[in-house]
C-alpha positions as semicolon CSV with decimal commas, in nm:
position;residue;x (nm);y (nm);z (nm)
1;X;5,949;8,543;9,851
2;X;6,044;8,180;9,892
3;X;6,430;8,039;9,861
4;X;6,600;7,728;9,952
5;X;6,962;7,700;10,063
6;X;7,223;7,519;10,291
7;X;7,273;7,639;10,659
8;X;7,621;7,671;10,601
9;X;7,544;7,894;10,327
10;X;7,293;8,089;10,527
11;X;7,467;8,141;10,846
12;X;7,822;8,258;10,678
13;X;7,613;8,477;10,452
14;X;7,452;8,636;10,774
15;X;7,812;8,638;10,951
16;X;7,962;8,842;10,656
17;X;7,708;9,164;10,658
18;X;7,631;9,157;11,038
19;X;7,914;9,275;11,042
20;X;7,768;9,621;10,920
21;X;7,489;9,605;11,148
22;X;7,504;9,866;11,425
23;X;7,468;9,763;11,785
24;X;7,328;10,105;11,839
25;X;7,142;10,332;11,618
26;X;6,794;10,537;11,661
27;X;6,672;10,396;11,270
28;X;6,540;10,063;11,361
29;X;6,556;9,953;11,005
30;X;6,981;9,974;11,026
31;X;6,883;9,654;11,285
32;X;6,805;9,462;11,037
33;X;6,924;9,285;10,721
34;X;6,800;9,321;10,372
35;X;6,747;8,977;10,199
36;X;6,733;9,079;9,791
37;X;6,611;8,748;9,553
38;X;6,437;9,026;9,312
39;X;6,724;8,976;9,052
40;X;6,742;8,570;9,056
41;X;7,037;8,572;9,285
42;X;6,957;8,582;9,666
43;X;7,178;8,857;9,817
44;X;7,192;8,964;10,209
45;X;7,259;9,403;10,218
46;X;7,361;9,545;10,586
47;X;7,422;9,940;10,597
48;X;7,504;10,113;10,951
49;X;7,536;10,479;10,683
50;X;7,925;10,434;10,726
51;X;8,008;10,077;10,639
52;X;7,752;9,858;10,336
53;X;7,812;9,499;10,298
54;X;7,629;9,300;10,031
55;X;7,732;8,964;10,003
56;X;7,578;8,675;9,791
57;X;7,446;8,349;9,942
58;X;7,432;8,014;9,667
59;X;7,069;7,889;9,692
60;X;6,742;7,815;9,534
61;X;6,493;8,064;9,445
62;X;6,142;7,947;9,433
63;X;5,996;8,259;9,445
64;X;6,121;8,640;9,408
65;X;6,077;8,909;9,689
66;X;6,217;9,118;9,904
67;X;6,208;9,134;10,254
68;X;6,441;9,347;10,569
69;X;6,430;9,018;10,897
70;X;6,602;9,213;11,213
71;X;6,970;9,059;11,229
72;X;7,001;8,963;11,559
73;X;6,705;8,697;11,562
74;X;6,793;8,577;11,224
75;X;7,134;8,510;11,347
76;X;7,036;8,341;11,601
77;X;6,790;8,102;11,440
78;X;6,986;8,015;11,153
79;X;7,276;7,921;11,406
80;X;7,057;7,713;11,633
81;X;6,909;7,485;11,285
82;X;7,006;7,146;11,243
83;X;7,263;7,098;10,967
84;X;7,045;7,031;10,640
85;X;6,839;7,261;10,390
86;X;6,674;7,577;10,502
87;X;6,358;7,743;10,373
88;X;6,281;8,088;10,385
89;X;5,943;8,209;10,320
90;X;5,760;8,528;10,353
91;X;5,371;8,599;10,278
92;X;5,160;8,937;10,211
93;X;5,179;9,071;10,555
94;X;5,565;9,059;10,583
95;X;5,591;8,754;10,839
96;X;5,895;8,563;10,765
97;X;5,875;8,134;10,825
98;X;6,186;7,978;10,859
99;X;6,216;7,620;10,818
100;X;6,436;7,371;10,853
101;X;6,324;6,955;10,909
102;X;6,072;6,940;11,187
103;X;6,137;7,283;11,287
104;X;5,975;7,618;11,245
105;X;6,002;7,967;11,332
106;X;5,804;8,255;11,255
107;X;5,922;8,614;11,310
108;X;5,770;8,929;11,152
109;X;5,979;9,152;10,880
110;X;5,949;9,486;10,731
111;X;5,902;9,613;10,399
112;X;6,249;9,579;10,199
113;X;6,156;9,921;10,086
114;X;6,236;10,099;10,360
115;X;6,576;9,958;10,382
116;X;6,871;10,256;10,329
117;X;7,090;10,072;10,016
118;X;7,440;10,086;9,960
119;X;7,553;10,400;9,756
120;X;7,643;10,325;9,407
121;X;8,029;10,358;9,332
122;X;8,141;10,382;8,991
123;X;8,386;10,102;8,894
124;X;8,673;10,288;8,766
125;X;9,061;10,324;8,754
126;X;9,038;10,008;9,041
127;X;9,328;9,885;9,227
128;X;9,375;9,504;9,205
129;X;9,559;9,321;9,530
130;X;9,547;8,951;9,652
131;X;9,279;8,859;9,926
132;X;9,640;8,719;10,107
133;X;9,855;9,064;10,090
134;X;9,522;9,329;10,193
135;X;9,458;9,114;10,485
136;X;9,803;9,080;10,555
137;X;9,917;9,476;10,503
138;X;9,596;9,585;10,712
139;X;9,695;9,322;11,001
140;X;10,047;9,463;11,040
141;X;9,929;9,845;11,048
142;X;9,584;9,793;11,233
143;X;9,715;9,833;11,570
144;X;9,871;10,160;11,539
145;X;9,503;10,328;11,489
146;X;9,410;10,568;11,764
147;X;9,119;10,397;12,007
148;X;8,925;10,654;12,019
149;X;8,784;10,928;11,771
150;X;8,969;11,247;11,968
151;X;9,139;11,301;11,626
152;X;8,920;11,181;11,341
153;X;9,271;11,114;11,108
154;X;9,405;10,927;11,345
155;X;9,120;10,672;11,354
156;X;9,190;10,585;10,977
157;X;9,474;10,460;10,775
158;X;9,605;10,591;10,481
159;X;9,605;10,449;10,175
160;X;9,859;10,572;9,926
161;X;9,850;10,380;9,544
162;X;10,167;10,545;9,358
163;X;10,232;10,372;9,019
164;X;10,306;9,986;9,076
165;X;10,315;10,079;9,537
166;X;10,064;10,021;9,755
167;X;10,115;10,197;10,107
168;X;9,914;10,221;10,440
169;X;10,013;10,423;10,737
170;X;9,858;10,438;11,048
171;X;9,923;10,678;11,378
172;X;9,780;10,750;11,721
173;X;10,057;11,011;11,882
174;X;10,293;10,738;12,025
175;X;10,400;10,532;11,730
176;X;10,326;10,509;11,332
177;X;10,320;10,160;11,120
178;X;10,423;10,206;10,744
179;X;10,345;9,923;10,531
180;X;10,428;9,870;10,181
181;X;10,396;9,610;9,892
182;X;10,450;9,611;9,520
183;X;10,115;9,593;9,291
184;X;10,077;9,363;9,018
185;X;10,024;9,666;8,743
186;X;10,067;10,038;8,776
187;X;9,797;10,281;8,858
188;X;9,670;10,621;8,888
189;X;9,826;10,796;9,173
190;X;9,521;10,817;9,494
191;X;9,578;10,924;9,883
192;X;9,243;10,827;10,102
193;X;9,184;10,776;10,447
194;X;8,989;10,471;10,516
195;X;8,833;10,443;10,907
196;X;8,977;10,151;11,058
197;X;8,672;10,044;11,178
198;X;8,602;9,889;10,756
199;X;8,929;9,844;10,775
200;X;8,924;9,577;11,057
201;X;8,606;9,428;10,949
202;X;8,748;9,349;10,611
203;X;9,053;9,152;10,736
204;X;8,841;8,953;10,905
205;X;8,617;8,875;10,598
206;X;8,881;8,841;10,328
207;X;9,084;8,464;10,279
208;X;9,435;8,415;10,280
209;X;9,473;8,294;9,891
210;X;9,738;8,410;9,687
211;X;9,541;8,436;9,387
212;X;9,215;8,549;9,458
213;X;9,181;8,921;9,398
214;X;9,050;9,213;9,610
215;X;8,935;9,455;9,357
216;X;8,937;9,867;9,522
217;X;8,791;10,150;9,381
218;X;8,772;10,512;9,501
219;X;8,549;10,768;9,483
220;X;8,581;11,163;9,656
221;X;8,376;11,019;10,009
222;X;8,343;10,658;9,940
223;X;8,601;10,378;9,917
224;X;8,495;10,025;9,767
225;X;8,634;9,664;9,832
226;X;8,485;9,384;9,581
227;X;8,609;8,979;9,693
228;X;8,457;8,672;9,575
229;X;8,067;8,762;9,658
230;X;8,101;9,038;9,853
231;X;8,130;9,409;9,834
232;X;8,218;9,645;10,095
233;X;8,151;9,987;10,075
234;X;8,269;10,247;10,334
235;X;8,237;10,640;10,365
236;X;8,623;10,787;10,374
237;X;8,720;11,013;10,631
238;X;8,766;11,357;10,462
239;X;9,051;11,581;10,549
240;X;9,458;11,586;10,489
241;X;9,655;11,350;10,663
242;X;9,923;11,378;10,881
243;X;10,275;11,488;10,682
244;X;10,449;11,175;10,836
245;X;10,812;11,225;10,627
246;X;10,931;11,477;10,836
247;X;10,919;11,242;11,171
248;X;11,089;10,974;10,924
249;X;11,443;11,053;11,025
250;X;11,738;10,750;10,873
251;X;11,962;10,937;11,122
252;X;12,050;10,723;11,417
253;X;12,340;10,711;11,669
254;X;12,285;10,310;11,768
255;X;12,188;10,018;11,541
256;X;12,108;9,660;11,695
257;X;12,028;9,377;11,520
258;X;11,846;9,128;11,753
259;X;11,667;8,757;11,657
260;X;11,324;8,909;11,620
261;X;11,108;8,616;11,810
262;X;11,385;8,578;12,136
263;X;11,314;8,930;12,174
264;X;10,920;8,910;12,152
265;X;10,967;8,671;12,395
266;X;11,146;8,839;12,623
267;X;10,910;9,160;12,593
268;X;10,637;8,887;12,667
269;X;10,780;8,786;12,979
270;X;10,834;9,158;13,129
271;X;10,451;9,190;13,094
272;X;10,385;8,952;13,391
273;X;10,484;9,254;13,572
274;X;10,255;9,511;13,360
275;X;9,892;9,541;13,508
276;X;9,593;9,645;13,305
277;X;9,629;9,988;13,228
278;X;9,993;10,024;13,420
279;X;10,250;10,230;13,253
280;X;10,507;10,024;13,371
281;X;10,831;10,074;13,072
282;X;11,046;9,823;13,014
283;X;11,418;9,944;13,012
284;X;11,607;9,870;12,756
285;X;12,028;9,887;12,770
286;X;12,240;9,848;12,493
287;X;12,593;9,764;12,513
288;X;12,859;9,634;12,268
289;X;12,688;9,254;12,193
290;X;12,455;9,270;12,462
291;X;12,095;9,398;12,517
292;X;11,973;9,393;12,855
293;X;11,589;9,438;12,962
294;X;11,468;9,496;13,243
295;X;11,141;9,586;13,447
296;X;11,070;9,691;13,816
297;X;10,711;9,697;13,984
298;X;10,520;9,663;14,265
299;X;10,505;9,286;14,156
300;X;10,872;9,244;14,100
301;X;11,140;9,285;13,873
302;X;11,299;9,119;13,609
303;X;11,652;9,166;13,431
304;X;11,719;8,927;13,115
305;X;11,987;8,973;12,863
306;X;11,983;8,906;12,493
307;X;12,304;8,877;12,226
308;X;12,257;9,133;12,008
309;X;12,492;9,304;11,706
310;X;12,549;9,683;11,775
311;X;12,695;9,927;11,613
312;X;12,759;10,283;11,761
313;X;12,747;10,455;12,123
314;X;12,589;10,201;12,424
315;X;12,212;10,360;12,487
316;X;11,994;10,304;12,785
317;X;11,583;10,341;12,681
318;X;11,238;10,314;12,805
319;X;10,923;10,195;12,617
320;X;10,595;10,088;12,700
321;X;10,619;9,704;12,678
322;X;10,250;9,673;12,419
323;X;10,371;9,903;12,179
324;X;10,699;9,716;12,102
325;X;10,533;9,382;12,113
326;X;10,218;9,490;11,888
327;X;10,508;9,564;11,612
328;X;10,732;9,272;11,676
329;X;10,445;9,039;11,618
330;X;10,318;9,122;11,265
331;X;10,705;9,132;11,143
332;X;10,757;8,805;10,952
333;X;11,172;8,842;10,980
334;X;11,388;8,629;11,151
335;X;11,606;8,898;11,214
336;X;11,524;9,300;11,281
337;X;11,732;9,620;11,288
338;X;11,659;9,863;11,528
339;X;11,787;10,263;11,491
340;X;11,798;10,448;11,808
341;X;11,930;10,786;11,854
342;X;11,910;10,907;12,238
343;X;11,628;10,822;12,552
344;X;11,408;11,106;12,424
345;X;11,359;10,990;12,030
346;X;11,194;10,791;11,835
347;X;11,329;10,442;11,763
348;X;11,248;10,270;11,391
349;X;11,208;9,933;11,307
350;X;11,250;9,846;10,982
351;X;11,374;9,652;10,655
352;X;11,657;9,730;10,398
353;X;11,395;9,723;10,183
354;X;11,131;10,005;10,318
355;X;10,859;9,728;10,331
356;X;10,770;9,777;10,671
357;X;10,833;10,070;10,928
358;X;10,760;10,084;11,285
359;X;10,829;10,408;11,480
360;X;10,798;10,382;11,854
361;X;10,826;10,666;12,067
362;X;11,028;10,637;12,390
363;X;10,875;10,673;12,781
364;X;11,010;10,859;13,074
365;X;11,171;10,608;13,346
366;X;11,393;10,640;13,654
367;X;11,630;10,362;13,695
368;X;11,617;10,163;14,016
369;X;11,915;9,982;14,144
């Protein structure tokens, strides 16, 4: 095998599918990346048996072959080459040569065969979103994705396609993100659970244009995302989700409208007094045009006060400070409404519209004069 082709071209070919190379695994052939110029285009394949990426890289086959280079030396070559034309070149015995101007480098490969491929999805009944809206939908649910895999639904988001909606949920116990957007057509009616994990990895891959398209299709176990030169493919996690209408309640006692980014800010400034891993609340007191925050330590305190539009009873709350800000952040509004009913339940965020829903669940606190 033989193929020119740009650095640039090289190294954010290699930076796409690394991303499905495992930093641990006992196959040693998962280590490495699959380079594929059999077919006349010269295609890079990662697979860590959960999450496949195969993306495309523009270059010049000389001549066909097939070859699996371990991914963390490649990487690191490629990024260390001077800017011009690289050459990659393997021989008989599976040694790779990569060349770029006065410099060489010789590492030894492995038989493509033994590489694990991607597993074939059939393209059918696909969902079709813009590159902008996936990334964006996936950034402002992400967060809410338990951190560890004590509860394998909870490491997933949902993805719900009914008719002409798209909607992804996301829970770890202490708060739930509800995103939705309107499709561009209508389709058949699916419910997966993708692992955040592919989930994460893809919004870091995927562009921000409006009118490039993310193509998705669904199978029973697999789940796969098509973009520009790329595919994704990712193993679902199996099981029902979480029945998350019932905790929806549109009940509420106290609304407050508040200018979204003055309080961000505010939240941001109480966390001077949050160490890593403290479970410090913030304490939050509503009163007729007034919202008062405040937060005691072993640091310090602080006591700020916002203008704020209420209407119903005055409320006094507690909530850990991350949680509040994680949801704030992603929210593009100038303005958000905020539905409390008493210190022990839930509070929502959200829009007239049901686009977005953030449900935080209140902490425990003793006030402190």
């Amino acid at each position: 095998m033989k193929f020119v082709c740009s650095k640039a071209n090289l190294m954010g070919g290699l930076q796409i599918v690394q991303k499905a190379v495992p930093s641990k695994t006992t196959m040693s052939i998962l280590e490495c990346i699959l380079v594929d110029a059999t077919e006349g285009v010269i295609k890079f394949n990662a697979n860590d048996m959960e999450l496949g990426i195969q993306t495309v890289v523009d270059g010049n086959i000389i001549e066909r072959g097939l070859i699996a280079i371990e991914s963390k030396i490649f990487g690191d070559i490629v990024r260390k080459l001077p800017d011009s034309e690289v050459t990659v070149e393997t021989d008989s015995s599976n040694k790779v040569t990569i060349s770029c101007g006065k410099a060489k480098f010789n590492i030894i490969g492995r038989k493509g065969d033994d590489f694990t491929y991607l597993p074939s999805i059939e393209k059918i009944d696909g969902v079709s979103v813009t590159q902008y809206t996936l990334r964006n939908v996936i950034q402002q649910t992400i967060f809410s994705i338990a951190e560890n895999d004590n509860n394998k639904m909870m490491s997933g988001e949902l993805f719900e396609v009914d008719g002409d909606n798209l909607k992804l949920v996301s829970l770890d116990g202490h708060r739930i993100s509800i995103r939705k957007v309107k499709l561009g057509a209508s389709y058949p009616y699916k419910k997966v659970i993708v692992p955040g994990k592919t989930l994460n990895e893809i919004s870091k891959i995927l562009g921000d244009s409006t009118e490039k398209m993310v193509n998705i299709f669904f199978t029973d176990k697999h789940v796969l995302f098509e973009f520009d030169k790329t595919i994704v493919v990712s193993r679902l996690i199996e099981g029902e989700y979480f029945s998350i209408d019932q905790m929806l309640s549109s009940d509420y006692e106290t609304k407050m409208s508040i200018n979204r980014k003055e309080f961000l800010d505010c939240i941001d400034r109480a966390t001077i007094y949050v160490k890593e891993g403290d479970k410090k609340p913030v304490i939050i007191s509503i009163t007729d045009g007034t919202m008062e925050l405040k937060i005691n330590s072993a640091i310090g305190s602080m006591d700020e006060e916002i203008d704020i539009e209420k209407q119903g009873k005055d409320l006094m709350i507690g909530f850990n400070p991350k949680f509040l800000i994680d949801a704030l952040r992603v929210i593009d509004d100038e303005t958000v409404d905020i539905y409390l009913v008493n210190p022990k339940a839930p509070c929502f965020i959200r829009d007239k519209e049901g686009a977005y829903i953030y449900l935080v669940l209140p902490v425990n606190f003793t006030t402190v004069d």
